[in-house]
Amino acid sequence: MHAFDVLGDPVRRRILELLADGERAAGAVTEVIRAEFGISQPAVSQHLKVLRDNGFAVVRADGTRRLYAVGPDPLRDVDDWLGRFRRYWTPPLDALATEIARGKRERRLDRGESP
């Protein structure tokens, strides 16, 4: 499955957002996803399986619990793919950083501080 096919599903994206905050037990993930999306526990398990099978999530056993975390490799692939498009948003952000620095400098000068 292509990375964007995996990430194209809002439930899987939300699961990754939860995992980005740190390792979580499958039950904790299921609880949040069921509350937000109204889907069953088996459906959440299927989404976790897709993420795991495609490397976006890794799982480790802790007694009877299964703890999930983000698997970074497919995200690096997505980042590499997005790299060719970064030029479309990087220059405007660079210009914004320049304007912010200019504003800070002008405020310092207005207060009589040295540049």
CSV table of N, CA and C in Angstrom, one decimal:
chain,number,residue,atom,x,y,z
A,1,MET,N,0.9,-1.2,0.0
A,1,MET,CA,0.0,0.0,0.0
A,1,MET,C,0.9,1.2,0.0
A,2,HIS,N,0.6,2.2,-0.8
A,2,HIS,CA,1.3,3.4,-0.9
A,2,HIS,C,1.1,4.3,0.4
A,3,ALA,N,2.1,5.0,0.8
A,3,ALA,CA,2.1,5.8,2.0
A,3,ALA,C,0.9,6.7,2.0
A,4,PHE,N,0.6,7.3,0.9
A,4,PHE,CA,-0.6,8.3,0.9
A,4,PHE,C,-1.9,7.5,0.9
A,5,ASP,N,-1.9,6.3,0.5
A,5,ASP,CA,-3.2,5.5,0.7
A,5,ASP,C,-3.4,5.2,2.2
A,6,VAL,N,-2.3,4.9,2.9
A,6,VAL,CA,-2.4,4.7,4.3
A,6,VAL,C,-2.8,6.0,5.0
A,7,LEU,N,-2.2,7.1,4.7
A,7,LEU,CA,-2.4,8.4,5.4
A,7,LEU,C,-3.7,9.1,4.9
A,8,GLY,N,-4.3,8.6,3.8
A,8,GLY,CA,-5.5,9.2,3.2
A,8,GLY,C,-6.7,9.0,4.1
A,9,ASP,N,-6.6,8.1,5.0
A,9,ASP,CA,-7.8,7.8,5.9
A,9,ASP,C,-7.7,8.7,7.2
A,10,PRO,N,-8.7,9.4,7.5
A,10,PRO,CA,-8.7,10.3,8.7
A,10,PRO,C,-8.5,9.6,10.0
A,11,VAL,N,-9.0,8.4,10.1
A,11,VAL,CA,-8.9,7.6,11.3
A,11,VAL,C,-7.4,7.3,11.5
A,12,ARG,N,-6.7,6.8,10.5
A,12,ARG,CA,-5.3,6.5,10.6
A,12,ARG,C,-4.5,7.7,10.9
A,13,ARG,N,-4.8,8.8,10.2
A,13,ARG,CA,-4.1,10.1,10.5
A,13,ARG,C,-4.2,10.4,12.0
A,14,ARG,N,-5.4,10.3,12.5
A,14,ARG,CA,-5.7,10.7,13.9
A,14,ARG,C,-4.9,9.7,14.9
A,15,ILE,N,-4.9,8.4,14.5
A,15,ILE,CA,-4.1,7.5,15.3
A,15,ILE,C,-2.6,7.9,15.3
A,16,LEU,N,-2.1,8.3,14.2
A,16,LEU,CA,-0.7,8.7,14.2
A,16,LEU,C,-0.5,10.0,15.0
A,17,GLU,N,-1.5,10.9,15.0
A,17,GLU,CA,-1.4,12.1,15.8
A,17,GLU,C,-1.3,11.7,17.3
A,18,LEU,N,-2.1,10.7,17.7
A,18,LEU,CA,-2.1,10.3,19.1
A,18,LEU,C,-0.7,9.7,19.4
A,19,LEU,N,-0.2,8.9,18.5
A,19,LEU,CA,1.1,8.2,18.7
A,19,LEU,C,2.3,9.2,18.7
A,20,ALA,N,2.1,10.3,18.0
A,20,ALA,CA,3.2,11.3,17.9
A,20,ALA,C,3.4,11.9,19.3
A,21,ASP,N,2.4,11.9,20.2
A,21,ASP,CA,2.6,12.4,21.5
A,21,ASP,C,3.3,11.4,22.4
A,22,GLY,N,3.5,10.2,21.9
A,22,GLY,CA,4.2,9.2,22.7
A,22,GLY,C,3.5,7.8,22.6
A,23,GLU,N,4.2,6.8,23.1
A,23,GLU,CA,3.7,5.5,23.0
A,23,GLU,C,2.4,5.4,23.8
A,24,ARG,N,1.4,4.6,23.2
A,24,ARG,CA,0.1,4.4,23.8
A,24,ARG,C,-0.3,3.0,23.7
A,25,ALA,N,-1.0,2.6,24.7
A,25,ALA,CA,-1.6,1.2,24.7
A,25,ALA,C,-2.7,1.2,23.7
A,26,ALA,N,-2.9,0.0,23.1
A,26,ALA,CA,-4.0,-0.2,22.1
A,26,ALA,C,-5.3,0.3,22.7
A,27,GLY,N,-5.6,-0.1,23.9
A,27,GLY,CA,-6.9,0.3,24.5
A,27,GLY,C,-7.1,1.8,24.6
A,28,ALA,N,-6.0,2.5,24.9
A,28,ALA,CA,-6.1,4.0,25.0
A,28,ALA,C,-6.4,4.6,23.7
A,29,VAL,N,-5.7,4.0,22.6
A,29,VAL,CA,-6.0,4.5,21.3
A,29,VAL,C,-7.4,4.2,20.9
A,30,THR,N,-7.9,3.0,21.2
A,30,THR,CA,-9.2,2.6,20.8
A,30,THR,C,-10.2,3.5,21.5
A,31,GLU,N,-10.0,3.8,22.7
A,31,GLU,CA,-10.9,4.6,23.5
A,31,GLU,C,-11.1,6.0,22.8
A,32,VAL,N,-10.0,6.7,22.5
A,32,VAL,CA,-10.1,8.0,21.8
A,32,VAL,C,-10.8,7.9,20.5
A,33,ILE,N,-10.3,6.9,19.7
A,33,ILE,CA,-10.9,6.8,18.3
A,33,ILE,C,-12.4,6.5,18.3
A,34,ARG,N,-12.8,5.6,19.2
A,34,ARG,CA,-14.2,5.2,19.3
A,34,ARG,C,-15.0,6.5,19.7
A,35,ALA,N,-14.5,7.3,20.6
A,35,ALA,CA,-15.2,8.5,21.0
A,35,ALA,C,-15.3,9.5,19.9
A,36,GLU,N,-14.2,9.6,19.1
A,36,GLU,CA,-14.2,10.7,18.1
A,36,GLU,C,-14.8,10.3,16.8
A,37,PHE,N,-14.7,9.0,16.4
A,37,PHE,CA,-15.2,8.5,15.1
A,37,PHE,C,-16.4,7.6,15.2
A,38,GLY,N,-16.7,7.1,16.4
A,38,GLY,CA,-17.9,6.3,16.6
A,38,GLY,C,-17.8,4.9,15.9
A,39,ILE,N,-16.5,4.4,15.8
A,39,ILE,CA,-16.3,3.1,15.2
A,39,ILE,C,-16.0,2.1,16.2
A,40,SER,N,-16.2,0.8,15.9
A,40,SER,CA,-16.0,-0.3,16.8
A,40,SER,C,-14.6,-0.6,17.1
A,41,GLN,N,-14.4,-1.3,18.2
A,41,GLN,CA,-13.0,-1.8,18.6
A,41,GLN,C,-12.4,-2.6,17.5
A,42,PRO,N,-13.1,-3.5,16.8
A,42,PRO,CA,-12.5,-4.3,15.7
A,42,PRO,C,-12.0,-3.4,14.6
A,43,ALA,N,-12.8,-2.3,14.3
A,43,ALA,CA,-12.5,-1.4,13.2
A,43,ALA,C,-11.2,-0.6,13.6
A,44,VAL,N,-11.1,-0.2,14.8
A,44,VAL,CA,-9.8,0.5,15.3
A,44,VAL,C,-8.7,-0.5,15.2
A,45,SER,N,-8.9,-1.7,15.6
A,45,SER,CA,-7.8,-2.7,15.4
A,45,SER,C,-7.4,-2.9,14.0
A,46,GLN,N,-8.3,-2.9,13.1
A,46,GLN,CA,-7.9,-3.0,11.6
A,46,GLN,C,-7.1,-1.8,11.2
A,47,HIS,N,-7.4,-0.6,11.7
A,47,HIS,CA,-6.6,0.6,11.3
A,47,HIS,C,-5.2,0.5,11.9
A,48,LEU,N,-5.1,0.0,13.1
A,48,LEU,CA,-3.8,-0.2,13.8
A,48,LEU,C,-3.0,-1.2,13.0
A,49,LYS,N,-3.7,-2.3,12.5
A,49,LYS,CA,-3.0,-3.3,11.7
A,49,LYS,C,-2.5,-2.7,10.4
A,50,VAL,N,-3.3,-1.9,9.7
A,50,VAL,CA,-2.8,-1.3,8.5
A,50,VAL,C,-1.6,-0.4,8.8
A,51,LEU,N,-1.6,0.4,9.8
A,51,LEU,CA,-0.5,1.2,10.2
A,51,LEU,C,0.8,0.4,10.5
A,52,ARG,N,0.5,-0.7,11.2
A,52,ARG,CA,1.6,-1.6,11.6
A,52,ARG,C,2.2,-2.3,10.4
A,53,ASP,N,1.3,-2.9,9.6
A,53,ASP,CA,1.8,-3.6,8.4
A,53,ASP,C,2.5,-2.8,7.4
A,54,ASN,N,2.3,-1.5,7.4
A,54,ASN,CA,2.9,-0.5,6.5
A,54,ASN,C,4.1,0.3,7.2
A,55,GLY,N,4.4,-0.1,8.4
A,55,GLY,CA,5.5,0.5,9.1
A,55,GLY,C,5.3,1.8,9.7
A,56,PHE,N,4.1,2.4,9.7
A,56,PHE,CA,3.8,3.7,10.3
A,56,PHE,C,3.7,3.5,11.8
A,57,ALA,N,3.4,2.4,12.3
A,57,ALA,CA,3.3,2.1,13.7
A,57,ALA,C,4.1,0.9,14.0
A,58,VAL,N,4.7,0.9,15.2
A,58,VAL,CA,5.4,-0.3,15.7
A,58,VAL,C,4.7,-0.7,17.0
A,59,VAL,N,4.7,-2.0,17.4
A,59,VAL,CA,4.1,-2.4,18.6
A,59,VAL,C,5.0,-3.3,19.4
A,60,ARG,N,4.9,-3.2,20.7
A,60,ARG,CA,5.7,-4.0,21.6
A,60,ARG,C,4.7,-4.5,22.7
A,61,ALA,N,5.0,-5.7,23.1
A,61,ALA,CA,4.2,-6.3,24.2
A,61,ALA,C,4.7,-5.8,25.6
A,62,ASP,N,3.8,-5.5,26.5
A,62,ASP,CA,4.1,-5.2,27.8
A,62,ASP,C,3.1,-6.0,28.7
A,63,GLY,N,3.5,-7.2,29.0
A,63,GLY,CA,2.5,-8.1,29.7
A,63,GLY,C,1.4,-8.4,28.7
A,64,THR,N,0.2,-8.1,29.1
A,64,THR,CA,-1.0,-8.4,28.2
A,64,THR,C,-1.3,-7.2,27.3
A,65,ARG,N,-0.6,-6.1,27.6
A,65,ARG,CA,-0.9,-4.9,26.8
A,65,ARG,C,-0.1,-4.8,25.6
A,66,ARG,N,-0.6,-4.2,24.5
A,66,ARG,CA,0.2,-3.9,23.3
A,66,ARG,C,0.4,-2.4,23.2
A,67,LEU,N,1.6,-2.0,23.2
A,67,LEU,CA,1.9,-0.5,23.2
A,67,LEU,C,2.4,-0.2,21.8
A,68,TYR,N,1.7,0.9,21.3
A,68,TYR,CA,2.0,1.3,19.9
A,68,TYR,C,2.8,2.6,19.9
A,69,ALA,N,3.7,2.8,18.9
A,69,ALA,CA,4.5,4.0,18.8
A,69,ALA,C,4.6,4.3,17.3
A,70,VAL,N,5.0,5.5,16.9
A,70,VAL,CA,5.2,5.8,15.5
A,70,VAL,C,6.4,5.1,15.0
A,71,GLY,N,6.2,4.6,13.8
A,71,GLY,CA,7.3,4.0,13.0
A,71,GLY,C,7.9,5.0,12.1
A,72,PRO,N,9.1,5.5,12.2
A,72,PRO,CA,9.5,6.7,11.5
A,72,PRO,C,9.9,6.5,10.0
A,73,ASP,N,10.2,5.3,9.6
A,73,ASP,CA,10.7,5.1,8.2
A,73,ASP,C,9.8,5.5,7.1
A,74,PRO,N,8.5,5.1,7.2
A,74,PRO,CA,7.6,5.6,6.1
A,74,PRO,C,7.4,7.1,6.1
A,75,LEU,N,7.5,7.7,7.3
A,75,LEU,CA,7.3,9.1,7.4
A,75,LEU,C,8.5,9.8,6.7
A,76,ARG,N,9.7,9.2,6.8
A,76,ARG,CA,10.8,9.8,6.1
A,76,ARG,C,10.6,9.7,4.6
A,77,ASP,N,10.0,8.6,4.2
A,77,ASP,CA,9.8,8.5,2.7
A,77,ASP,C,8.8,9.6,2.3
A,78,VAL,N,7.8,9.8,3.1
A,78,VAL,CA,6.8,10.9,2.8
A,78,VAL,C,7.5,12.3,2.8
A,79,ASP,N,8.4,12.5,3.7
A,79,ASP,CA,9.1,13.7,3.8
A,79,ASP,C,10.0,13.9,2.6
A,80,ASP,N,10.7,12.8,2.2
A,80,ASP,CA,11.5,12.9,1.0
A,80,ASP,C,10.7,13.2,-0.2
A,81,TRP,N,9.5,12.6,-0.4
A,81,TRP,CA,8.6,12.9,-1.5
A,81,TRP,C,8.2,14.4,-1.5
A,82,LEU,N,7.8,14.9,-0.3
A,82,LEU,CA,7.4,16.2,-0.2
A,82,LEU,C,8.5,17.2,-0.5
A,83,GLY,N,9.7,16.8,-0.3
A,83,GLY,CA,10.9,17.7,-0.5
A,83,GLY,C,10.9,18.4,-1.8
A,84,ARG,N,10.4,17.8,-2.9
A,84,ARG,CA,10.4,18.4,-4.2
A,84,ARG,C,9.4,19.6,-4.2
A,85,PHE,N,8.5,19.6,-3.3
A,85,PHE,CA,7.4,20.7,-3.3
A,85,PHE,C,7.7,21.7,-2.2
A,86,ARG,N,8.7,21.5,-1.4
A,86,ARG,CA,9.0,22.4,-0.3
A,86,ARG,C,9.2,23.9,-0.8
A,87,ARG,N,9.8,24.0,-2.0
A,87,ARG,CA,10.1,25.3,-2.5
A,87,ARG,C,8.9,26.2,-2.6
A,88,TYR,N,7.7,25.6,-2.7
A,88,TYR,CA,6.5,26.4,-2.8
A,88,TYR,C,6.0,27.0,-1.5
A,89,TRP,N,6.5,26.5,-0.4
A,89,TRP,CA,6.1,27.2,0.9
A,89,TRP,C,7.3,27.7,1.6
A,90,THR,N,8.5,27.2,1.3
A,90,THR,CA,9.7,27.7,2.1
A,90,THR,C,10.0,29.2,1.8
A,91,PRO,N,10.1,29.7,0.6
A,91,PRO,CA,10.4,31.1,0.4
A,91,PRO,C,9.4,32.0,1.1
A,92,PRO,N,8.1,31.8,1.1
A,92,PRO,CA,7.3,32.7,1.8
A,92,PRO,C,7.5,32.7,3.3
A,93,LEU,N,7.9,31.5,3.9
A,93,LEU,CA,8.2,31.4,5.3
A,93,LEU,C,9.5,32.1,5.6
A,94,ASP,N,10.5,32.0,4.7
A,94,ASP,CA,11.8,32.8,4.8
A,94,ASP,C,11.5,34.3,4.8
A,95,ALA,N,10.6,34.7,3.9
A,95,ALA,CA,10.3,36.2,3.9
A,95,ALA,C,9.6,36.6,5.2
A,96,LEU,N,8.7,35.7,5.7
A,96,LEU,CA,8.0,36.0,7.0
A,96,LEU,C,9.1,36.2,8.1
A,97,ALA,N,10.1,35.3,8.2
A,97,ALA,CA,11.1,35.3,9.2
A,97,ALA,C,11.9,36.6,9.1
A,98,THR,N,12.1,37.1,7.8
A,98,THR,CA,12.9,38.4,7.6
A,98,THR,C,12.0,39.5,8.2
A,99,GLU,N,10.7,39.5,7.9
A,99,GLU,CA,9.9,40.6,8.3
A,99,GLU,C,9.7,40.6,9.9
A,100,ILE,N,9.7,39.4,10.5
A,100,ILE,CA,9.6,39.4,11.9
A,100,ILE,C,10.9,40.0,12.5
A,101,ALA,N,12.1,39.6,12.0
A,101,ALA,CA,13.3,40.1,12.5
A,101,ALA,C,13.4,41.6,12.3
A,102,ARG,N,12.9,42.1,11.2
A,102,ARG,CA,12.9,43.5,10.9
A,102,ARG,C,12.1,44.3,11.9
A,103,GLY,N,10.9,43.7,12.2
A,103,GLY,CA,10.0,44.3,13.2
A,103,GLY,C,10.6,44.3,14.6
A,104,LYS,N,11.3,43.3,15.0
A,104,LYS,CA,12.0,43.2,16.3
A,104,LYS,C,13.1,44.3,16.3
A,105,ARG,N,13.8,44.4,15.3
A,105,ARG,CA,14.9,45.4,15.2
A,105,ARG,C,14.4,46.8,15.3
A,106,GLU,N,13.3,47.1,14.6
A,106,GLU,CA,12.7,48.4,14.7
A,106,GLU,C,12.2,48.7,16.1
A,107,ARG,N,11.6,47.7,16.8
A,107,ARG,CA,11.1,48.0,18.1
A,107,ARG,C,12.3,48.2,19.1
A,108,ARG,N,13.4,47.5,18.9
A,108,ARG,CA,14.6,47.8,19.7
A,108,ARG,C,15.1,49.2,19.5
A,109,LEU,N,15.1,49.6,18.2
A,109,LEU,CA,15.6,51.0,17.9
A,109,LEU,C,14.7,52.0,18.5
A,110,ASP,N,13.4,51.8,18.4
A,110,ASP,CA,12.4,52.7,19.0
A,110,ASP,C,12.6,52.9,20.5
A,111,ARG,N,13.0,51.8,21.1
A,111,ARG,CA,13.2,51.8,22.6
A,111,ARG,C,14.6,52.4,22.9
A,112,GLY,N,15.4,52.7,21.9
A,112,GLY,CA,16.7,53.3,22.1
A,112,GLY,C,17.8,52.2,22.4
A,113,GLU,N,17.5,51.0,22.2
A,113,GLU,CA,18.5,49.9,22.3
A,113,GLU,C,19.4,49.9,21.1
A,114,SER,N,20.6,49.3,21.3
A,114,SER,CA,21.5,49.1,20.2
A,114,SER,C,21.1,48.0,19.3
A,115,PRO,N,21.3,48.0,18.0
A,115,PRO,CA,20.9,47.0,17.1
A,115,PRO,C,21.5,45.7,17.3
